[in-house]
Coordinates of C-alpha atoms in Angstrom, one line a residue:
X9 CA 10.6 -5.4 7.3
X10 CA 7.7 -2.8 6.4
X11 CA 9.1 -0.4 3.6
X12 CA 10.9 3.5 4.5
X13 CA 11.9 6.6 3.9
X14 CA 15.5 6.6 2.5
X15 CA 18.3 9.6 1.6
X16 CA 20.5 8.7 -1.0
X17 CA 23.6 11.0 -2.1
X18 CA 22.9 11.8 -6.2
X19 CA 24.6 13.8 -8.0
X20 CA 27.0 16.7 -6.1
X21 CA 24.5 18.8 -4.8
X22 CA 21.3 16.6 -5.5
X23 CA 19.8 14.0 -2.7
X24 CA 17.6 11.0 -3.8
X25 CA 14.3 10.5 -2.0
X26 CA 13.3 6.7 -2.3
X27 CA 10.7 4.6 -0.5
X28 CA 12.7 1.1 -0.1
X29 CA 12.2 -2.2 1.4
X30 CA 14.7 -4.8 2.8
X31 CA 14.8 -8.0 2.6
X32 CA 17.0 -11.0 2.7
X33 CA 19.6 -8.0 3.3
X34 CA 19.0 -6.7 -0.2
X35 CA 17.4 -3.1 -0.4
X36 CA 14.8 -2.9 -3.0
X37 CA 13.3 0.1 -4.3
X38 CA 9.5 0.6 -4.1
X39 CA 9.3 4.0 -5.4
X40 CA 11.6 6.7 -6.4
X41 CA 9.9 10.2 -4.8
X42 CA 12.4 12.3 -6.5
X43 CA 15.5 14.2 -6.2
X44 CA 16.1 17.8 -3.8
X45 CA 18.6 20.3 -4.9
X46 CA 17.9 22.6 -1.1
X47 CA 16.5 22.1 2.1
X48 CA 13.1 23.1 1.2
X49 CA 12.9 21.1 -1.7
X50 CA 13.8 18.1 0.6
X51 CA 11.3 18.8 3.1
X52 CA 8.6 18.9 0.2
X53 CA 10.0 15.4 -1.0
X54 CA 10.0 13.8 2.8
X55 CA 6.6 14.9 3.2
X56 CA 5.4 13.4 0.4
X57 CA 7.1 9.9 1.0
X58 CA 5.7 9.8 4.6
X59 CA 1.8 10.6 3.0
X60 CA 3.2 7.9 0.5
X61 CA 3.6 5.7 3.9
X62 CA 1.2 6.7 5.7
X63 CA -1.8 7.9 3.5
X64 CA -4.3 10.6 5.4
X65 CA -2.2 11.9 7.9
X66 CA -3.4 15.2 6.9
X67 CA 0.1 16.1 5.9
X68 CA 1.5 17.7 2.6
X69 CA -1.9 17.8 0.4
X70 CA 0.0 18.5 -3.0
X71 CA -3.8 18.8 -4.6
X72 CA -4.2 22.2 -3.1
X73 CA -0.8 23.7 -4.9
X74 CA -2.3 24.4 -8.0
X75 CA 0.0 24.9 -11.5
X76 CA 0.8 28.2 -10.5
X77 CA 3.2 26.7 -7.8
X78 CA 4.9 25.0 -10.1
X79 CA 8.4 26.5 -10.3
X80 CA 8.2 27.6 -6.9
X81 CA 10.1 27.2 -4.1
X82 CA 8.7 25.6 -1.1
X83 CA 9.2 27.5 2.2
X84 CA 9.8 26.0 5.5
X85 CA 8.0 27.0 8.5
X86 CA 8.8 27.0 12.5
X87 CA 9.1 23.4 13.3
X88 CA 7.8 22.3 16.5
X89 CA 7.6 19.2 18.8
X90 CA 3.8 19.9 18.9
X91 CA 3.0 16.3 20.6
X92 CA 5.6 16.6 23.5
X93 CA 4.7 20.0 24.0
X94 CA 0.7 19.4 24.4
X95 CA 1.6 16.1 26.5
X96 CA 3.0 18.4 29.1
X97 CA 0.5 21.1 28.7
X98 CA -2.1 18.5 29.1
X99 CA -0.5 17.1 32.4
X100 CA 0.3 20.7 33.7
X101 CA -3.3 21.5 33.1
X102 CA -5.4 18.2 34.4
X103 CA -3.4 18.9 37.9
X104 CA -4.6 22.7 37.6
X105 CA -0.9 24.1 37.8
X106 CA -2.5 26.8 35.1
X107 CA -4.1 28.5 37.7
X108 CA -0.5 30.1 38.0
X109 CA -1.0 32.4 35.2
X110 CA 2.1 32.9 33.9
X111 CA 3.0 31.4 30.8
X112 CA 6.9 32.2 30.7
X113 CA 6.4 29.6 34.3
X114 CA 5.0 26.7 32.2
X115 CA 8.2 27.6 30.1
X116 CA 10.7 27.0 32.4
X117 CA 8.6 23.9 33.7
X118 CA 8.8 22.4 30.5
X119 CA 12.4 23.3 30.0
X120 CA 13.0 21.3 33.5
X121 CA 11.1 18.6 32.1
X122 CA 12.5 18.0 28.6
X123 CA 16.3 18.8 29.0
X124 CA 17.1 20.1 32.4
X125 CA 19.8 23.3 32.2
X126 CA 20.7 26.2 33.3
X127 CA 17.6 29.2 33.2
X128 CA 19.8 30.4 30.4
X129 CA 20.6 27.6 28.5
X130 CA 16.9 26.9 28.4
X131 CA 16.1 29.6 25.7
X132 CA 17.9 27.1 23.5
X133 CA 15.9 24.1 24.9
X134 CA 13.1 25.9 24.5
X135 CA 13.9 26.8 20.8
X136 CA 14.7 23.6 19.6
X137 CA 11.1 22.1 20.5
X138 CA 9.9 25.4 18.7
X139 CA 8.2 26.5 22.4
X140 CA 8.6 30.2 20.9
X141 CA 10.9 31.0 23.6
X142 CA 11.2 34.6 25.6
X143 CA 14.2 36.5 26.0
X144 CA 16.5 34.9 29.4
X145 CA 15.2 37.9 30.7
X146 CA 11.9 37.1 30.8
X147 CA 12.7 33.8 31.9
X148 CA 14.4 35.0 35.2
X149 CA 12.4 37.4 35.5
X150 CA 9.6 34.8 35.9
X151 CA 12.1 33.1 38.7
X152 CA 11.4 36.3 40.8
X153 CA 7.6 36.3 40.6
X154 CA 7.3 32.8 41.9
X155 CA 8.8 33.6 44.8
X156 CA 7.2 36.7 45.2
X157 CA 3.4 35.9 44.1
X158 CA 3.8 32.6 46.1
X159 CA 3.4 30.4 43.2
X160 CA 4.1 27.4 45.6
X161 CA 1.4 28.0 47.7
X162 CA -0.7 27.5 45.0
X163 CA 1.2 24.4 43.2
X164 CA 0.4 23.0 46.9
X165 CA -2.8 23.4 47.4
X166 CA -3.2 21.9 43.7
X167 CA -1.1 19.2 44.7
X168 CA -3.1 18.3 47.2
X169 CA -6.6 17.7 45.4
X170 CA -4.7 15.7 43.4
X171 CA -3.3 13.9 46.0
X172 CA -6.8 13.6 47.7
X173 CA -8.9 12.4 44.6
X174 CA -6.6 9.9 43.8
X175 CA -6.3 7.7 47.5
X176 CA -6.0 10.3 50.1
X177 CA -3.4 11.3 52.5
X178 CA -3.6 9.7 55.7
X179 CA -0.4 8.3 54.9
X180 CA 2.8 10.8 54.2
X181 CA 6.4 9.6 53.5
X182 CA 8.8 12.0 54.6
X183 CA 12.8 12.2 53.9
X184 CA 15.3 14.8 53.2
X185 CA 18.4 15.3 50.8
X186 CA 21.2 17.8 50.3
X187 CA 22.0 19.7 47.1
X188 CA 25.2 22.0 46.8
X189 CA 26.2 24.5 45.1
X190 CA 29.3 25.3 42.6
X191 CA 30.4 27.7 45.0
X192 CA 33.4 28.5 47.1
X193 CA 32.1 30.2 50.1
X194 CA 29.0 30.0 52.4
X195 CA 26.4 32.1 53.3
X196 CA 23.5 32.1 55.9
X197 CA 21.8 29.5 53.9
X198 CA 24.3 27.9 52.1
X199 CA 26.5 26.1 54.3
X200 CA 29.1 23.2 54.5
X201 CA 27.4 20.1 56.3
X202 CA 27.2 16.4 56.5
X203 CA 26.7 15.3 52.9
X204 CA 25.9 11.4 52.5
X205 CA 27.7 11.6 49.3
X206 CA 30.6 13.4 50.9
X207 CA 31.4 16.4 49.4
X208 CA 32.2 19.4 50.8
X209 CA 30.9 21.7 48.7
X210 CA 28.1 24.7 50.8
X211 CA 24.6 23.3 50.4
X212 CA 21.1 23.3 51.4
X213 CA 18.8 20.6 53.1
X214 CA 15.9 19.8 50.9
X215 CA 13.1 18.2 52.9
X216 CA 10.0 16.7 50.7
X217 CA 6.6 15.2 51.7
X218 CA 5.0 12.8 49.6
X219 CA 1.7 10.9 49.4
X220 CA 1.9 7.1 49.4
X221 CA 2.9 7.0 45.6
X222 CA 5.5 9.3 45.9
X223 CA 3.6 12.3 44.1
X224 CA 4.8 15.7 45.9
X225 CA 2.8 17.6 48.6
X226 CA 5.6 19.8 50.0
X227 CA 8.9 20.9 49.7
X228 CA 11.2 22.7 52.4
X229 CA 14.6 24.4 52.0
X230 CA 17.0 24.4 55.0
X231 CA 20.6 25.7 55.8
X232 CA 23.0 23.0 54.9
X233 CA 24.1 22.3 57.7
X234 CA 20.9 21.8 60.0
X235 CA 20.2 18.3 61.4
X236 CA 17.7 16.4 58.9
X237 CA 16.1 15.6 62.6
X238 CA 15.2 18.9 62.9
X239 CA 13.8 18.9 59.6
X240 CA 10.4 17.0 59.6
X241 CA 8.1 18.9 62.1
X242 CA 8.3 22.4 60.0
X243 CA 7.7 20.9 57.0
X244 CA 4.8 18.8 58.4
X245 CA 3.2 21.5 60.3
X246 CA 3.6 23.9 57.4
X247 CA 1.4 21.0 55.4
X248 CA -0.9 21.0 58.2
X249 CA -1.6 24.2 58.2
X250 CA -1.7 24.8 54.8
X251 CA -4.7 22.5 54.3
X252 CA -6.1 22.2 57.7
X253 CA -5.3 18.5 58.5
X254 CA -5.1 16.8 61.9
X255 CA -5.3 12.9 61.1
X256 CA -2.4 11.8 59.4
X257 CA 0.2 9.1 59.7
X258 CA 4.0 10.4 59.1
X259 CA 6.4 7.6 57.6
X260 CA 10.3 8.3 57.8
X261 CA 13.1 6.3 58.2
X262 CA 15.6 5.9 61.1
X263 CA 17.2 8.6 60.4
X264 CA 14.2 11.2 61.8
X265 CA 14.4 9.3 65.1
X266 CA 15.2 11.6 67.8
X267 CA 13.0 11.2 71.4
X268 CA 12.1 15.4 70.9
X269 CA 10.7 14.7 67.3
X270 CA 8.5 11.9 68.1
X271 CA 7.4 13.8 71.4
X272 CA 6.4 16.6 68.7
X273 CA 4.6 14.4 66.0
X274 CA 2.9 13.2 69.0
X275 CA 1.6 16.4 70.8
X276 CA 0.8 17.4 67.4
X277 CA -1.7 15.1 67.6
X278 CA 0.4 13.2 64.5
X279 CA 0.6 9.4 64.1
X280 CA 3.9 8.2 62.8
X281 CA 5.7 5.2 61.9
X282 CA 10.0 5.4 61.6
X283 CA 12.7 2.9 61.3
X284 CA 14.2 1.9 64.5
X285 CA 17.8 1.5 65.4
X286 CA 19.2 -2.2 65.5
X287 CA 20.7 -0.9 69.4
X288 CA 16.9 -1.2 70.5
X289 CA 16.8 -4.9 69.4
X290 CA 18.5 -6.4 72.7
X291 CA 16.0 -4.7 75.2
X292 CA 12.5 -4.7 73.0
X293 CA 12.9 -8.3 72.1
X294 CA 14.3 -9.6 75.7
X295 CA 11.2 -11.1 76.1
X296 CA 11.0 -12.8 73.0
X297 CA 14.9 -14.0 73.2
X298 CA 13.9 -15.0 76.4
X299 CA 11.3 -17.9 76.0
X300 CA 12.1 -18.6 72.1
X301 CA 15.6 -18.4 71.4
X302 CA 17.4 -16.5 68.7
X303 CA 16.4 -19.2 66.0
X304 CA 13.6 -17.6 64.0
X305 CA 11.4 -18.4 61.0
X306 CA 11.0 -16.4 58.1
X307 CA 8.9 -14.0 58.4
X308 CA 8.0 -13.6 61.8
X309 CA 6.7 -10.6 63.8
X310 CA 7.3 -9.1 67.3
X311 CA 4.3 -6.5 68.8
X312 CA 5.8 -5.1 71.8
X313 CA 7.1 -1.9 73.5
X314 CA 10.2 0.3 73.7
X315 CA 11.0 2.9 75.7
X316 CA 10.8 6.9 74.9
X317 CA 13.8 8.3 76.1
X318 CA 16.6 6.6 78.1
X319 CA 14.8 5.0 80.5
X320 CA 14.5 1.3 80.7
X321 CA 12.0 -1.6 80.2
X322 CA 11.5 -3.4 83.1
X323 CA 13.4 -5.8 83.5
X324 CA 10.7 -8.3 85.4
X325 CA 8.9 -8.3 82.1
X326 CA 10.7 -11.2 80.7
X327 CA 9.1 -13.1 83.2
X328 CA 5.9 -13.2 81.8
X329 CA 5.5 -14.7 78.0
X330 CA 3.1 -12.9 76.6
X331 CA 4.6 -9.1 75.0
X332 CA 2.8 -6.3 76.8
X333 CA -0.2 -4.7 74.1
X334 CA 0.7 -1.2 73.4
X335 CA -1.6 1.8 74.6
X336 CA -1.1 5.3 75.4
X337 CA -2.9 5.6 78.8
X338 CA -1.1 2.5 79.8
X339 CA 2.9 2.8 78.7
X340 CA 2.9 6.5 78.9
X341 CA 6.6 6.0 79.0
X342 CA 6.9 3.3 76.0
X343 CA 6.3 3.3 72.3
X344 CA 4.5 0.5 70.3
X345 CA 7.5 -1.2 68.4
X346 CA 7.3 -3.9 65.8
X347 CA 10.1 -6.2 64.7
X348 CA 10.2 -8.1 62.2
X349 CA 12.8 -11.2 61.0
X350 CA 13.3 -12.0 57.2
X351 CA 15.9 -14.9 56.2
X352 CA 16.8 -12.5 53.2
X353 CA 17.4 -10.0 55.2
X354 CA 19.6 -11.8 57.4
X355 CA 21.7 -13.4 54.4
X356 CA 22.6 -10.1 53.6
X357 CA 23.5 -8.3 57.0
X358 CA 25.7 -11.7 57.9
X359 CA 27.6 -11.1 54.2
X360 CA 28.1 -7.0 55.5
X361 CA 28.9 -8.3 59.1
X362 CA 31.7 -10.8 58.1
X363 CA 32.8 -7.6 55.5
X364 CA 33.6 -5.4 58.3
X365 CA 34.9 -8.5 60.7
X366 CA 37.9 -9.0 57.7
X367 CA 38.0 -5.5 57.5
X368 CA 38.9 -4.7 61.7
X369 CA 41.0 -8.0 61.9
X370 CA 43.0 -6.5 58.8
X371 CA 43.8 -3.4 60.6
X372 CA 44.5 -5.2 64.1
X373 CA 46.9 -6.9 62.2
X374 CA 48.2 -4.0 60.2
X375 CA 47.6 -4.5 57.0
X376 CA 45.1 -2.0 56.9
X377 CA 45.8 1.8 58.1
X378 CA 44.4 2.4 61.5
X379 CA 41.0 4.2 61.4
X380 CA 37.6 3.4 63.4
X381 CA 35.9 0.4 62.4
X382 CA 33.6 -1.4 63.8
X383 CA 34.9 -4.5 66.4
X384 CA 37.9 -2.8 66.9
X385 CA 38.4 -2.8 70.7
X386 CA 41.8 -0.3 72.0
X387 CA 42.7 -1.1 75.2
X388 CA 46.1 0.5 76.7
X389 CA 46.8 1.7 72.3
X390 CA 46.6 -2.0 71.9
X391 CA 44.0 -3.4 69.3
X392 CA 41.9 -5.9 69.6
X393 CA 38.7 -7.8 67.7
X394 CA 35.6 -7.4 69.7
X395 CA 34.4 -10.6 69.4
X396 CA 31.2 -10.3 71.6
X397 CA 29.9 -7.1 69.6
X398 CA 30.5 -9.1 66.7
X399 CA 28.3 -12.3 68.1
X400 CA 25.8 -9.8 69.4
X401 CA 25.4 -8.4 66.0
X402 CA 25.4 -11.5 64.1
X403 CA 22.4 -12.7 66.5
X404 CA 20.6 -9.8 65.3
X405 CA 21.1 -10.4 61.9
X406 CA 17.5 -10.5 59.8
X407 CA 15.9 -8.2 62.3
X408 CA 14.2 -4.8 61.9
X409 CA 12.2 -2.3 64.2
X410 CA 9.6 -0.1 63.3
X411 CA 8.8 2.7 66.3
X412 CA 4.8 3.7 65.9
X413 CA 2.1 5.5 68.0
X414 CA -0.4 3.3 66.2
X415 CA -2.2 1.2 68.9
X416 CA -2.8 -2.2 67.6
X417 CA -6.4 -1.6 67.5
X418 CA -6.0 1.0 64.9
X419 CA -3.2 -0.6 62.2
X420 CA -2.1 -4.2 62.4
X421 CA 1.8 -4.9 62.9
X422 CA 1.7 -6.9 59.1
X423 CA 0.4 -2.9 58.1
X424 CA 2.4 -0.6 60.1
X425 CA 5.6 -2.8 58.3
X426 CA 3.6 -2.6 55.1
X427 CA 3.3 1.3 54.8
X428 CA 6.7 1.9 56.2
X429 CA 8.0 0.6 53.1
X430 CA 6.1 2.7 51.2
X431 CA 8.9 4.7 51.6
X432 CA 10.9 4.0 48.9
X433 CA 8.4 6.3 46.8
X434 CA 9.9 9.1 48.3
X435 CA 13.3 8.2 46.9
X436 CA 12.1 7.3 44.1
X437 CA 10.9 11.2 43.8
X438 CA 14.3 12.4 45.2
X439 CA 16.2 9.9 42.5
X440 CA 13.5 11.9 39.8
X441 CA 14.1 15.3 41.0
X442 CA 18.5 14.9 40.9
X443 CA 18.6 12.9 37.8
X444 CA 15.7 13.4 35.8
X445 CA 15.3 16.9 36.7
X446 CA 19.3 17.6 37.6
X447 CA 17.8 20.1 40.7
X448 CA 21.5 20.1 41.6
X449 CA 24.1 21.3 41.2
X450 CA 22.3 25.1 42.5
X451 CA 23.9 28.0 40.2
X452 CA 21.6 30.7 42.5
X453 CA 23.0 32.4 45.2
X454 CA 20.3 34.1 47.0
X455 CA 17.4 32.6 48.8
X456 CA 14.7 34.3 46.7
X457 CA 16.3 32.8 43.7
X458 CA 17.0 29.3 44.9
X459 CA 13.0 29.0 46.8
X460 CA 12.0 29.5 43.4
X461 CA 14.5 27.2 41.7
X462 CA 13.2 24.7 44.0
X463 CA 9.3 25.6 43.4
X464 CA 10.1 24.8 39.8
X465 CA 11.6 21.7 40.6
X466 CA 8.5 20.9 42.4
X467 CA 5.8 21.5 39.9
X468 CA 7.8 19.4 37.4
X469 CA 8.2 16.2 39.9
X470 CA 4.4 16.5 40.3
X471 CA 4.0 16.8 36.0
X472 CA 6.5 13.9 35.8
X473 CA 4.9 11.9 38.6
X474 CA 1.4 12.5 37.2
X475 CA 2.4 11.3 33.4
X476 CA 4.3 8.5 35.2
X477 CA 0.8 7.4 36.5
X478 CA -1.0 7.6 34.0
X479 CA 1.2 6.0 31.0
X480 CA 3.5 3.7 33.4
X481 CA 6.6 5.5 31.6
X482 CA 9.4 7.2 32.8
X483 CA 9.9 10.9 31.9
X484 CA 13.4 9.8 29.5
X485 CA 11.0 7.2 27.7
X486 CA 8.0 9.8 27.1
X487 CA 10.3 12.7 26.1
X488 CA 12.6 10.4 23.5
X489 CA 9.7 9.0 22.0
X490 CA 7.9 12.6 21.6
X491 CA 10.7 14.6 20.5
X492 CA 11.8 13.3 17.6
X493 CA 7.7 14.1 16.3
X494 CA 8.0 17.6 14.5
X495 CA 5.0 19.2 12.9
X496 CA 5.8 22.1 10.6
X497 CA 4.5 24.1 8.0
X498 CA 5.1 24.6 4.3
X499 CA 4.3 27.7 1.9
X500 CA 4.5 27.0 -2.1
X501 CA 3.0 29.7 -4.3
X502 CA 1.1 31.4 -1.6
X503 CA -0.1 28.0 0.0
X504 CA 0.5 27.1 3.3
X505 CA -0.3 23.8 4.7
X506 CA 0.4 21.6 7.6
X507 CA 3.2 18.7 8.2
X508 CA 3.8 16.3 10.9
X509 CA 5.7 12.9 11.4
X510 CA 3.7 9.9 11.3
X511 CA 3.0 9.0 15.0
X512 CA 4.0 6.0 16.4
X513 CA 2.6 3.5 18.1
X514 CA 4.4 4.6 21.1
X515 CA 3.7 8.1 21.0
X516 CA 0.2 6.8 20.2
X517 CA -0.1 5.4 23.2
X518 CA 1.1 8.0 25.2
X519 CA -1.3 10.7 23.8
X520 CA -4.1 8.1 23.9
X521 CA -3.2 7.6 27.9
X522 CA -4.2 11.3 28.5
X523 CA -7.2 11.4 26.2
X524 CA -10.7 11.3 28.5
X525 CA -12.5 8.6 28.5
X526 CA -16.5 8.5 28.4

């Protein structure tokens, strides 16, 4: 083990400074630095041991106190997590977010970032890290100007160079999230609606837009209880006309699938690609079914059509083998859809399928309380397992459905599966932005207020997604291994000079990640 700084207890009163070495589980003592009677004096004798340590780290230089310091006492200045702080500076600044100039802004960025609290609570955040903190005054004053000088707008637009030097954005990932409030009533915009985590707290829908590698490109805010169908098309067209874009393709999951919203990414002139329900299966693979059975190898693919609304395939198609090739002029009343069948996949639906078959044949035979499950049949208020549901399902085990406006021409079926799950990026971001960034619970209560909450939220999922990039870290690994790193300053006699940790080789690496190259 490389030698290290150690405290001892002395005398009452008195603390031992040693630099000691273990070994065979015995400490041993390389050199006794000296004792420390008060916290300055301590912070003298730590320096010294870490320039002991690590020699030329331009800390405590003892040769510039001259005698007249002797009998002094050494003075402790602000301490301050210099490194963290210039990591995020650096980030905030390479994706141009300075041209917000506002300083208390970056403030309550970096607060978000390092220890995510309340606007209030992060004076003390802000203090600890020696950020030289404003009054909360000035801090929520700075929540009303970003609404009000559009600092989104220009986070945005910033967003999107970014976005656009660094692989483009002909493909978007779209999804949606909920965040509530600690709150007992609703309001116009804060409202009680379906929650996939179930609580019935008031809340908002929070819609986001993200590049293929999840980095952020737009944010929408939405009364809680508004469809998440309803959702996508604003928040795309606002993108679109924010930056002027017409070719783009739109990946979302099943649960944007409505007949009016792909009708509207179309006549937009938008390409999309969403998850399709399993209930399509039956009638887009008849065909298929039809001349190859339901025994399927891994891996293979289905290029067909399905229809747009409620209308039917038709039905004669089965008699020919080959599946019809999807165009626009030619199935005005059909999408392209592509399934797909993956062993895995089915492994695990038949494990959730035989899950809920114990689960109904429980409560048909009442030791279960009666509630709607799936393959319960009621006839007459007698139950009954639907067995060919359950058959029909377990036949489709393995498959999924992508839905697509993409003729084949264009993107391949292997691709359009390919960047439809790219989509786990954007809950990856909406993981980073509840978690890391804790955007919920909401303590706001008007719109004004929350908008800007949520702009915040948004500049620091674009800092953290950016350092993420660039160093491969999380956010929780970058900020506990730059923390700790304090640089400070001691006075003796009229002499002030500079101290910092040593760095290590972690931090080391994460400062070296954002230094230019060339």
């Amino acid at each position: 083990m490389s030698p290290f700084v150690r405290r001892v207890p002395g005398r009452p009163g008195v603390t031992l400074v040693q630099i000691v070495d273990k070994s065979g589980g015995q400490y041993k003592i390389v050199k006794h630095i000296g004792s420390a009677r008060t916290d300055a004096e301590l912070a003298v004798k730590m320096e010294e041991a870490r320039e002991f340590l690590n020699p030329g780290q331009g800390v405590l230089d003892f040769d510039a106190v001259d005698s007249a310091a002797v009998g002094h006492t050494a003075v402790l200045g602000a301490k301050r997590s210099g490194l963290l702080i210039d990591t995020i500076d650096t980030a905030y600044r390479r994706l141009g977010f300075d041209i917000v100039d506002d300083d208390v802004f970056f403030q309550l960025v970096l607060a978000r970032l390092v220890e995510p609290t309340s606007k209030r609570d992060s004076v003390r955040v802000l203090n600890e890290i020696g950020a030289n903190p404003p009054h909360c005054n000035t801090l929520l004053n700075a929540v009303g100007r970003a609404r009000g000088r559009k600092y989104r707008d220009q986070i945005a637009e910033k967003c999107y160079r970014y976005a656009e030097s660094t692989g483009g954005v002909t493909l978007c990932l779209y999804d949606v999230t909920t965040l509530y409030f600690e709150a007992e009533k609703e309001d116009d915009l804060r409202k009680v609606g379906y929650s996939k985590e179930r609580r019935v707290d008031p809340q908002i829908v929070v819609g986001l837009l993200v590049d293929r590698h999840g980095f952020p490109l737009e944010i929408g805010c939405y009364e809680g209880n508004k469809a998440e169908t309803h959702t996508i098309i604003p928040i795309v067209k606002q993108f679109q006309d924010r930056h002027g874009i017409a070719d783009m393709v739109i990946a979302a999951d099943a649960g944007m699938l409505s007949a009016k919203n792909l009708k509207d990414l179309d006549d937009a002139g938008l390409r999309f690609i969403v998850g399709s329900r399993l209930t399509r299966a039956p009638g887009d693979l008849a065909t298929y079914f039809h001349w190859e059975g339901t025994a399927t190898d891994d891996g293979r693919i289905v290029d067909t059509i399905t229809p747009r609304g409620a209308k039917c395939l038709d039905p004669e198609r089965v008699n020919t083998r080959a599946e019809p090739i999807w165009a626009d002029e030619s199935h005005p009343d059909a999408w392209r859809a592509v399934w797909q069948f993956r062993r895995k996949r089915a492994v695990r639906d038949r494990q959730t399928l035989t899950q809920q078959r114990n689960k109904a044949v429980a409560i048909i035979d009442g030791d279960k309380p009666a509630r709607k499950t799936r393959f319960v049949r009621v006839k007459d208020a007698k139950k009954s397992f639907d067995e060919d549901a359950y058959d029909r399902a377990m036949s489709l085990a393995g498959w999924k459905g992508y839905l697509t406006n993409l003729p084949a021409a264009t993107m391949a079926a292997a691709e359009v599966i390919g960047n439809y799950h790219e989509l786990w990026h954007v809950e990856q971001s909406f993981r980073m932005s509840k978690t890391d960034l804790r955007a919920r619970p909401i303590f706001h209560r008007t719109r004004d207020a929350i908008e800007a909450h949520l702009t915040i939220v948004f500049t620091a999922l674009a800092v953290e997604r950016y350092l993420y990039a660039v160093t491969g870290w999380s956010k929780k690994r970058i900020i506990t291994t730059l923390r700790p790193i304090i640089e400070t300053t001691v006075t003796i006699a009229g002499h002030t000079v500079a101290a910092a940790d040593p760095v290590s080789d972690d931090a080391a690496y994460i400062r070296d990640a954002l230094t230019p190259r060339g």
